[in-house]
mmCIF file with all atom_site columns, C-alpha atoms in Angstrom:
data_model
loop_
_atom_site.group_PDB
_atom_site.id
_atom_site.type_symbol
_atom_site.label_atom_id
_atom_site.label_alt_id
_atom_site.label_comp_id
_atom_site.label_asym_id
_atom_site.label_entity_id
_atom_site.label_seq_id
_atom_site.pdbx_PDB_ins_code
_atom_site.Cartn_x
_atom_site.Cartn_y
_atom_site.Cartn_z
_atom_site.occupancy
_atom_site.B_iso_or_equiv
_atom_site.pdbx_formal_charge
_atom_site.auth_seq_id
_atom_site.auth_comp_id
_atom_site.auth_asym_id
_atom_site.auth_atom_id
_atom_site.pdbx_PDB_model_num
ATOM 1   C CA . MET R 1 1   ? -52.016 33.674  6.079   1.00 0.00 ? 1   MET R CA 1
ATOM 2   C CA . ALA R 1 2   ? -48.664 32.931  8.902   1.00 0.00 ? 2   ALA R CA 1
ATOM 3   C CA . ILE R 1 3   ? -48.002 29.821  7.185   1.00 0.00 ? 3   ILE R CA 1
ATOM 4   C CA . GLU R 1 4   ? -47.354 31.900  3.668   1.00 0.00 ? 4   GLU R CA 1
ATOM 5   C CA . GLU R 1 5   ? -45.638 34.288  5.051   1.00 0.00 ? 5   GLU R CA 1
ATOM 6   C CA . LYS R 1 6   ? -43.149 31.853  7.120   1.00 0.00 ? 6   LYS R CA 1
ATOM 7   C CA . ASP R 1 7   ? -42.795 30.028  3.360   1.00 0.00 ? 7   ASP R CA 1
ATOM 8   C CA . VAL R 1 8   ? -42.182 33.620  1.616   1.00 0.00 ? 8   VAL R CA 1
ATOM 9   C CA . ARG R 1 9   ? -39.343 34.405  4.266   1.00 0.00 ? 9   ARG R CA 1
ATOM 10  C CA . ARG R 1 10  ? -37.770 30.920  3.750   1.00 0.00 ? 10  ARG R CA 1
ATOM 11  C CA . ARG R 1 11  ? -37.894 31.398  -0.149  1.00 0.00 ? 11  ARG R CA 1
ATOM 12  C CA . LYS R 1 12  ? -36.064 34.450  0.175   1.00 0.00 ? 12  LYS R CA 1
ATOM 13  C CA . SER R 1 13  ? -33.166 33.847  2.478   1.00 0.00 ? 13  SER R CA 1
ATOM 14  C CA . SER R 1 14  ? -32.368 30.134  0.687   1.00 0.00 ? 14  SER R CA 1
ATOM 15  C CA . GLY R 1 15  ? -32.144 32.238  -2.643  1.00 0.00 ? 15  GLY R CA 1
ATOM 16  C CA . LEU R 1 16  ? -29.431 34.671  -0.926  1.00 0.00 ? 16  LEU R CA 1
ATOM 17  C CA . ALA R 1 17  ? -27.654 31.745  0.484   1.00 0.00 ? 17  ALA R CA 1
ATOM 18  C CA . ILE R 1 18  ? -27.658 30.264  -2.997  1.00 0.00 ? 18  ILE R CA 1
ATOM 19  C CA . GLY R 1 19  ? -26.101 33.556  -4.627  1.00 0.00 ? 19  GLY R CA 1
ATOM 20  C CA . GLN R 1 20  ? -23.580 33.444  -1.705  1.00 0.00 ? 20  GLN R CA 1
ATOM 21  C CA . GLY R 1 21  ? -22.858 30.057  -2.598  1.00 0.00 ? 21  GLY R CA 1
ATOM 22  C CA . LEU R 1 22  ? -22.519 30.332  -6.554  1.00 0.00 ? 22  LEU R CA 1
ATOM 23  C CA . ILE R 1 23  ? -20.032 33.841  -5.376  1.00 0.00 ? 23  ILE R CA 1
ATOM 24  C CA . LYS R 1 24  ? -18.011 31.524  -2.815  1.00 0.00 ? 24  LYS R CA 1
ATOM 25  C CA . GLY R 1 25  ? -17.611 28.777  -5.869  1.00 0.00 ? 25  GLY R CA 1
ATOM 26  C CA . LEU R 1 26  ? -16.512 31.094  -9.226  1.00 0.00 ? 26  LEU R CA 1
ATOM 27  C CA . GLY R 1 27  ? -13.876 32.564  -6.588  1.00 0.00 ? 27  GLY R CA 1
ATOM 28  C CA . VAL R 1 28  ? -12.564 29.196  -5.608  1.00 0.00 ? 28  VAL R CA 1
ATOM 29  C CA . THR R 1 29  ? -12.499 28.764  -9.725  1.00 0.00 ? 29  THR R CA 1
ATOM 30  C CA . LEU R 1 30  ? -10.848 31.835  -10.184 1.00 0.00 ? 30  LEU R CA 1
ATOM 31  C CA . LYS R 1 31  ? -8.233  31.688  -7.597  1.00 0.00 ? 31  LYS R CA 1
ATOM 32  C CA . HIS R 1 32  ? -7.286  28.023  -9.201  1.00 0.00 ? 32  HIS R CA 1
ATOM 33  C CA . MET R 1 33  ? -7.496  29.118  -12.696 1.00 0.00 ? 33  MET R CA 1
ATOM 34  C CA . LEU R 1 34  ? -4.831  31.984  -11.908 1.00 0.00 ? 34  LEU R CA 1
ATOM 35  C CA . ARG R 1 35  ? -2.088  29.051  -10.774 1.00 0.00 ? 35  ARG R CA 1
ATOM 36  C CA . PRO R 1 36  ? -0.040  27.929  -13.471 1.00 0.00 ? 36  PRO R CA 1
ATOM 37  C CA . ALA R 1 37  ? -0.569  24.016  -14.052 1.00 0.00 ? 37  ALA R CA 1
ATOM 38  C CA . VAL R 1 38  ? 1.974   21.633  -12.721 1.00 0.00 ? 38  VAL R CA 1
ATOM 39  C CA . THR R 1 39  ? 1.894   18.746  -15.165 1.00 0.00 ? 39  THR R CA 1
ATOM 40  C CA . GLN R 1 40  ? 4.934   16.551  -15.210 1.00 0.00 ? 40  GLN R CA 1
ATOM 41  C CA . GLN R 1 41  ? 6.216   15.132  -18.654 1.00 0.00 ? 41  GLN R CA 1
ATOM 42  C CA . TYR R 1 42  ? 5.972   11.747  -17.722 1.00 0.00 ? 42  TYR R CA 1
ATOM 43  C CA . PRO R 1 43  ? 8.667   10.090  -20.574 1.00 0.00 ? 43  PRO R CA 1
ATOM 44  C CA . GLU R 1 44  ? 10.736  12.476  -20.367 1.00 0.00 ? 44  GLU R CA 1
ATOM 45  C CA . GLU R 1 45  ? 11.173  13.385  -16.407 1.00 0.00 ? 45  GLU R CA 1
ATOM 46  C CA . LYS R 1 46  ? 10.907  10.800  -14.384 1.00 0.00 ? 46  LYS R CA 1
ATOM 47  C CA . PRO R 1 47  ? 8.621   11.185  -10.884 1.00 0.00 ? 47  PRO R CA 1
ATOM 48  C CA . ASP R 1 48  ? 10.466  11.728  -7.771  1.00 0.00 ? 48  ASP R CA 1
ATOM 49  C CA . LEU R 1 49  ? 9.240   8.520   -5.927  1.00 0.00 ? 49  LEU R CA 1
ATOM 50  C CA . PRO R 1 50  ? 9.298   7.941   -2.005  1.00 0.00 ? 50  PRO R CA 1
ATOM 51  C CA . PRO R 1 51  ? 11.901  5.692   -0.404  1.00 0.00 ? 51  PRO R CA 1
ATOM 52  C CA . ARG R 1 52  ? 9.827   2.789   0.482   1.00 0.00 ? 52  ARG R CA 1
ATOM 53  C CA . THR R 1 53  ? 7.209   2.833   -2.999  1.00 0.00 ? 53  THR R CA 1
ATOM 54  C CA . ARG R 1 54  ? 5.560   -0.835  -3.714  1.00 0.00 ? 54  ARG R CA 1
ATOM 55  C CA . GLY R 1 55  ? 6.663   -0.990  -7.462  1.00 0.00 ? 55  GLY R CA 1
ATOM 56  C CA . VAL R 1 56  ? 6.693   -4.738  -8.562  1.00 0.00 ? 56  VAL R CA 1
ATOM 57  C CA . ILE R 1 57  ? 8.216   -7.999  -6.518  1.00 0.00 ? 57  ILE R CA 1
ATOM 58  C CA . ALA R 1 58  ? 11.808  -9.001  -7.182  1.00 0.00 ? 58  ALA R CA 1
ATOM 59  C CA . LEU R 1 59  ? 12.861  -12.484 -6.123  1.00 0.00 ? 59  LEU R CA 1
ATOM 60  C CA . LYS R 1 60  ? 16.375  -13.605 -4.522  1.00 0.00 ? 60  LYS R CA 1
ATOM 61  C CA . GLU R 1 61  ? 16.512  -17.367 -5.834  1.00 0.00 ? 61  GLU R CA 1
ATOM 62  C CA . ALA R 1 62  ? 19.422  -17.767 -3.432  1.00 0.00 ? 62  ALA R CA 1
ATOM 63  C CA . ASN R 1 63  ? 17.395  -17.364 -0.159  1.00 0.00 ? 63  ASN R CA 1
ATOM 64  C CA . CYS R 1 64  ? 14.522  -19.368 -2.085  1.00 0.00 ? 64  CYS R CA 1
ATOM 65  C CA . THR R 1 65  ? 13.996  -22.796 -0.076  1.00 0.00 ? 65  THR R CA 1
ATOM 66  C CA . VAL R 1 66  ? 10.678  -23.772 -2.436  1.00 0.00 ? 66  VAL R CA 1
ATOM 67  C CA . CYS R 1 67  ? 8.245   -23.848 0.810   1.00 0.00 ? 67  CYS R CA 1
ATOM 68  C CA . TRP R 1 68  ? 5.289   -22.580 -1.466  1.00 0.00 ? 68  TRP R CA 1
ATOM 69  C CA . LYS R 1 69  ? 4.145   -20.839 1.848   1.00 0.00 ? 69  LYS R CA 1
ATOM 70  C CA . CYS R 1 70  ? 4.040   -17.566 -0.780  1.00 0.00 ? 70  CYS R CA 1
ATOM 71  C CA . SER R 1 71  ? 2.205   -18.791 -3.385  1.00 0.00 ? 71  SER R CA 1
ATOM 72  C CA . ARG R 1 72  ? -0.515  -20.380 -0.783  1.00 0.00 ? 72  ARG R CA 1
ATOM 73  C CA . GLU R 1 73  ? -0.824  -17.457 1.057   1.00 0.00 ? 73  GLU R CA 1
ATOM 74  C CA . CYS R 1 74  ? -1.193  -15.114 -2.115  1.00 0.00 ? 74  CYS R CA 1
ATOM 75  C CA . PRO R 1 75  ? -5.590  -14.319 -2.111  1.00 0.00 ? 75  PRO R CA 1
ATOM 76  C CA . ASP R 1 76  ? -4.759  -14.169 -6.467  1.00 0.00 ? 76  ASP R CA 1
ATOM 77  C CA . TRP R 1 77  ? -2.976  -17.253 -6.639  1.00 0.00 ? 77  TRP R CA 1
ATOM 78  C CA . CYS R 1 78  ? -0.833  -15.748 -8.868  1.00 0.00 ? 78  CYS R CA 1
ATOM 79  C CA . ILE R 1 79  ? 2.652   -16.918 -7.863  1.00 0.00 ? 79  ILE R CA 1
ATOM 80  C CA . TYR R 1 80  ? 3.715   -20.484 -10.110 1.00 0.00 ? 80  TYR R CA 1
ATOM 81  C CA . ILE R 1 81  ? 6.482   -22.558 -8.273  1.00 0.00 ? 81  ILE R CA 1
ATOM 82  C CA . GLU R 1 82  ? 7.796   -25.463 -9.609  1.00 0.00 ? 82  GLU R CA 1
ATOM 83  C CA . ALA R 1 83  ? 11.107  -27.647 -8.145  1.00 0.00 ? 83  ALA R CA 1
ATOM 84  C CA . HIS R 1 84  ? 12.080  -30.694 -8.137  1.00 0.00 ? 84  HIS R CA 1
ATOM 85  C CA . LYS R 1 85  ? 14.232  -32.651 -4.686  1.00 0.00 ? 85  LYS R CA 1
ATOM 86  C CA . GLU R 1 86  ? 17.958  -33.667 -5.107  1.00 0.00 ? 86  GLU R CA 1
ATOM 87  C CA . THR R 1 87  ? 19.887  -36.071 -2.711  1.00 0.00 ? 87  THR R CA 1
ATOM 88  C CA . HIS R 1 88  ? 23.313  -34.649 -1.846  1.00 0.00 ? 88  HIS R CA 1
ATOM 89  C CA . ASP R 1 89  ? 25.365  -37.107 -0.224  1.00 0.00 ? 89  ASP R CA 1
ATOM 90  C CA . PRO R 1 90  ? 27.303  -35.824 3.062   1.00 0.00 ? 90  PRO R CA 1
ATOM 91  C CA . ALA R 1 91  ? 30.819  -34.385 3.107   1.00 0.00 ? 91  ALA R CA 1
ATOM 92  C CA . GLY R 1 92  ? 31.924  -36.375 6.236   1.00 0.00 ? 92  GLY R CA 1
ATOM 93  C CA . GLY R 1 93  ? 29.311  -38.971 6.788   1.00 0.00 ? 93  GLY R CA 1
ATOM 94  C CA . GLY R 1 94  ? 26.109  -39.342 8.082   1.00 0.00 ? 94  GLY R CA 1
ATOM 95  C CA . ARG R 1 95  ? 23.212  -40.277 5.702   1.00 0.00 ? 95  ARG R CA 1
ATOM 96  C CA . ALA R 1 96  ? 22.481  -37.841 2.239   1.00 0.00 ? 96  ALA R CA 1
ATOM 97  C CA . ARG R 1 97  ? 20.241  -34.780 2.924   1.00 0.00 ? 97  ARG R CA 1
ATOM 98  C CA . SER R 1 98  ? 17.376  -34.219 -0.035  1.00 0.00 ? 98  SER R CA 1
ATOM 99  C CA . VAL R 1 99  ? 17.156  -30.319 -0.980  1.00 0.00 ? 99  VAL R CA 1
ATOM 100 C CA . LYS R 1 100 ? 14.376  -29.147 -3.229  1.00 0.00 ? 100 LYS R CA 1
ATOM 101 C CA . VAL R 1 101 ? 16.017  -27.049 -6.105  1.00 0.00 ? 101 VAL R CA 1
ATOM 102 C CA . LEU R 1 102 ? 13.826  -24.009 -7.302  1.00 0.00 ? 102 LEU R CA 1
ATOM 103 C CA . ASP R 1 103 ? 12.611  -24.762 -10.984 1.00 0.00 ? 103 ASP R CA 1
ATOM 104 C CA . ARG R 1 104 ? 10.141  -22.096 -12.015 1.00 0.00 ? 104 ARG R CA 1
ATOM 105 C CA . PHE R 1 105 ? 9.552   -19.064 -9.839  1.00 0.00 ? 105 PHE R CA 1
ATOM 106 C CA . ALA R 1 106 ? 7.046   -16.961 -11.779 1.00 0.00 ? 106 ALA R CA 1
ATOM 107 C CA . ILE R 1 107 ? 4.655   -13.950 -11.159 1.00 0.00 ? 107 ILE R CA 1
ATOM 108 C CA . ASP R 1 108 ? 1.604   -13.391 -13.481 1.00 0.00 ? 108 ASP R CA 1
ATOM 109 C CA . TYR R 1 109 ? 1.285   -9.515  -13.099 1.00 0.00 ? 109 TYR R CA 1
ATOM 110 C CA . ALA R 1 110 ? -1.910  -9.652  -14.922 1.00 0.00 ? 110 ALA R CA 1
ATOM 111 C CA . LEU R 1 111 ? -3.635  -11.147 -11.359 1.00 0.00 ? 111 LEU R CA 1
ATOM 112 C CA . CYS R 1 112 ? -1.811  -9.754  -8.921  1.00 0.00 ? 112 CYS R CA 1
ATOM 113 C CA . MET R 1 113 ? -3.063  -6.925  -6.580  1.00 0.00 ? 113 MET R CA 1
ATOM 114 C CA . TYR R 1 114 ? -0.043  -5.903  -5.178  1.00 0.00 ? 114 TYR R CA 1
ATOM 115 C CA . CYS R 1 115 ? -0.844  -6.582  -1.472  1.00 0.00 ? 115 CYS R CA 1
ATOM 116 C CA . GLY R 1 116 ? 2.476   -7.700  -0.506  1.00 0.00 ? 116 GLY R CA 1
ATOM 117 C CA . ILE R 1 117 ? 1.335   -10.748 1.611   1.00 0.00 ? 117 ILE R CA 1
ATOM 118 C CA . CYS R 1 118 ? 3.697   -12.971 -0.357  1.00 0.00 ? 118 CYS R CA 1
ATOM 119 C CA . VAL R 1 119 ? 6.519   -10.589 0.912   1.00 0.00 ? 119 VAL R CA 1
ATOM 120 C CA . GLU R 1 120 ? 5.417   -10.563 4.312   1.00 0.00 ? 120 GLU R CA 1
ATOM 121 C CA . VAL R 1 121 ? 4.927   -14.359 4.869   1.00 0.00 ? 121 VAL R CA 1
ATOM 122 C CA . CYS R 1 122 ? 8.520   -15.288 3.324   1.00 0.00 ? 122 CYS R CA 1
ATOM 123 C CA . PRO R 1 123 ? 10.326  -16.575 5.755   1.00 0.00 ? 123 PRO R CA 1
ATOM 124 C CA . PHE R 1 124 ? 13.798  -16.831 4.263   1.00 0.00 ? 124 PHE R CA 1
ATOM 125 C CA . ASP R 1 125 ? 13.569  -13.060 2.732   1.00 0.00 ? 125 ASP R CA 1
ATOM 126 C CA . ALA R 1 126 ? 13.990  -14.596 -1.045  1.00 0.00 ? 126 ALA R CA 1
ATOM 127 C CA . LEU R 1 127 ? 10.795  -11.765 -1.862  1.00 0.00 ? 127 LEU R CA 1
ATOM 128 C CA . PHE R 1 128 ? 11.489  -8.094  -1.828  1.00 0.00 ? 128 PHE R CA 1
ATOM 129 C CA . TRP R 1 129 ? 9.419   -4.665  -3.177  1.00 0.00 ? 129 TRP R CA 1
ATOM 130 C CA . SER R 1 130 ? 11.318  -3.096  -5.761  1.00 0.00 ? 130 SER R CA 1
ATOM 131 C CA . PRO R 1 131 ? 10.489  0.603   -6.976  1.00 0.00 ? 131 PRO R CA 1
ATOM 132 C CA . GLU R 1 132 ? 10.268  -0.408  -10.689 1.00 0.00 ? 132 GLU R CA 1
ATOM 133 C CA . TYR R 1 133 ? 7.115   0.825   -12.419 1.00 0.00 ? 133 TYR R CA 1
ATOM 134 C CA . GLU R 1 134 ? 7.709   0.563   -15.936 1.00 0.00 ? 134 GLU R CA 1
ATOM 135 C CA . TYR R 1 135 ? 7.155   -2.933  -16.889 1.00 0.00 ? 135 TYR R CA 1
ATOM 136 C CA . SER R 1 136 ? 3.913   -2.945  -19.234 1.00 0.00 ? 136 SER R CA 1
ATOM 137 C CA . GLU R 1 137 ? 3.317   -5.301  -21.741 1.00 0.00 ? 137 GLU R CA 1
ATOM 138 C CA . SER R 1 138 ? 1.170   -5.255  -25.476 1.00 0.00 ? 138 SER R CA 1
ATOM 139 C CA . ARG R 1 139 ? 0.005   -8.291  -24.561 1.00 0.00 ? 139 ARG R CA 1
ATOM 140 C CA . ILE R 1 140 ? -1.323  -9.870  -21.281 1.00 0.00 ? 140 ILE R CA 1
ATOM 141 C CA . ALA R 1 141 ? -0.098  -12.600 -22.002 1.00 0.00 ? 141 ALA R CA 1
ATOM 142 C CA . ASP R 1 142 ? 3.195   -11.342 -21.388 1.00 0.00 ? 142 ASP R CA 1
ATOM 143 C CA . LEU R 1 143 ? 2.890   -10.324 -17.978 1.00 0.00 ? 143 LEU R CA 1
ATOM 144 C CA . LEU R 1 144 ? 3.565   -13.109 -16.733 1.00 0.00 ? 144 LEU R CA 1
ATOM 145 C CA . HIS R 1 145 ? 7.574   -12.742 -15.565 1.00 0.00 ? 145 HIS R CA 1
ATOM 146 C CA . ASP R 1 146 ? 9.704   -15.763 -14.772 1.00 0.00 ? 146 ASP R CA 1
ATOM 147 C CA . LYS R 1 147 ? 12.457  -15.932 -11.883 1.00 0.00 ? 147 LYS R CA 1
ATOM 148 C CA . ASP R 1 148 ? 15.044  -14.306 -14.395 1.00 0.00 ? 148 ASP R CA 1
ATOM 149 C CA . LYS R 1 149 ? 12.950  -11.239 -14.947 1.00 0.00 ? 149 LYS R CA 1
ATOM 150 C CA . LEU R 1 150 ? 12.494  -10.796 -11.101 1.00 0.00 ? 150 LEU R CA 1
ATOM 151 C CA . GLY R 1 151 ? 16.158  -11.820 -10.545 1.00 0.00 ? 151 GLY R CA 1
ATOM 152 C CA . GLU R 1 152 ? 17.015  -8.949  -12.242 1.00 0.00 ? 152 GLU R CA 1
ATOM 153 C CA . TRP R 1 153 ? 14.237  -6.884  -10.433 1.00 0.00 ? 153 TRP R CA 1
ATOM 154 C CA . MET R 1 154 ? 16.556  -7.616  -7.497  1.00 0.00 ? 154 MET R CA 1
ATOM 155 C CA . GLU R 1 155 ? 19.046  -5.180  -8.607  1.00 0.00 ? 155 GLU R CA 1
ATOM 156 C CA . THR R 1 156 ? 16.468  -2.198  -8.042  1.00 0.00 ? 156 THR R CA 1
ATOM 157 C CA . VAL R 1 157 ? 15.547  -2.999  -4.498  1.00 0.00 ? 157 VAL R CA 1
ATOM 158 C CA . PRO R 1 158 ? 17.273  -0.599  -2.294  1.00 0.00 ? 158 PRO R CA 1
ATOM 159 C CA . GLU R 1 159 ? 19.330  -1.212  0.878   1.00 0.00 ? 159 GLU R CA 1
ATOM 160 C CA . THR R 1 160 ? 17.841  -1.805  4.300   1.00 0.00 ? 160 THR R CA 1
ATOM 161 C CA . GLU R 1 161 ? 18.038  1.316   6.611   1.00 0.00 ? 161 GLU R CA 1
ATOM 162 C CA . PRO R 1 162 ? 19.180  0.611   9.669   1.00 0.00 ? 162 PRO R CA 1
ATOM 163 C CA . LEU R 1 163 ? 18.053  -0.488  12.642  1.00 0.00 ? 163 LEU R CA 1
ATOM 164 C CA . GLU R 1 164 ? 17.082  3.127   15.207  1.00 0.00 ? 164 GLU R CA 1
ATOM 165 C CA . VAL R 1 165 ? 19.120  3.422   18.347  1.00 0.00 ? 165 VAL R CA 1
ATOM 166 C CA . GLY R 1 166 ? 18.278  1.181   21.023  1.00 0.00 ? 166 GLY R CA 1
ATOM 167 C CA . ALA R 1 167 ? 15.843  -1.138  18.511  1.00 0.00 ? 167 ALA R CA 1
ATOM 168 C CA . GLU R 1 168 ? 15.411  -4.748  19.626  1.00 0.00 ? 168 GLU R CA 1
ATOM 169 C CA . VAL R 1 169 ? 16.512  -7.510  16.727  1.00 0.00 ? 169 VAL R CA 1
ATOM 170 C CA . LYS R 1 170 ? 13.763  -9.980  16.762  1.00 0.00 ? 170 LYS R CA 1
ATOM 171 C CA . GLY R 1 171 ? 14.911  -12.991 18.835  1.00 0.00 ? 171 GLY R CA 1
ATOM 172 C CA . LYS R 1 172 ? 17.849  -11.266 20.515  1.00 0.00 ? 172 LYS R CA 1
ATOM 173 C CA . LYS R 1 173 ? 17.646  -8.905  23.180  1.00 0.00 ? 173 LYS R CA 1
#
């Protein structure tokens, strides 16, 4: 008999808790229902992006020494680099120097996961994050962008912020 009384008490108290939870939930729903919607009309109104937004990777071709670090470190293998060597005669004597010349630099954004490893490992600051985010294509094959397109995005890369007072530059004291 004692067991049945405990079950009855437990059922009554849990029923009360369910009713209170239902009322709280409906209160939250009503509160949010009465607020005005905050919808941004995207194509007409562009969103305000934070200054360090990661949109697309831009290439500064003049800084690229064709070291292949970015393509080797890329976990998706979406960076394609082709180059050839040219020999330059020395200006004031000495031996001739060979220099790698960049023929092709392309990133397949259909494969890219925007991790930023390529930007981080580039020792010569040839790759940068651009806040550009509107680069969709109608065909997936068109998401392979070459060095010309990556160079155009370099214009949208914001200037680097100055160092804080007292900060040290790497390698200098």
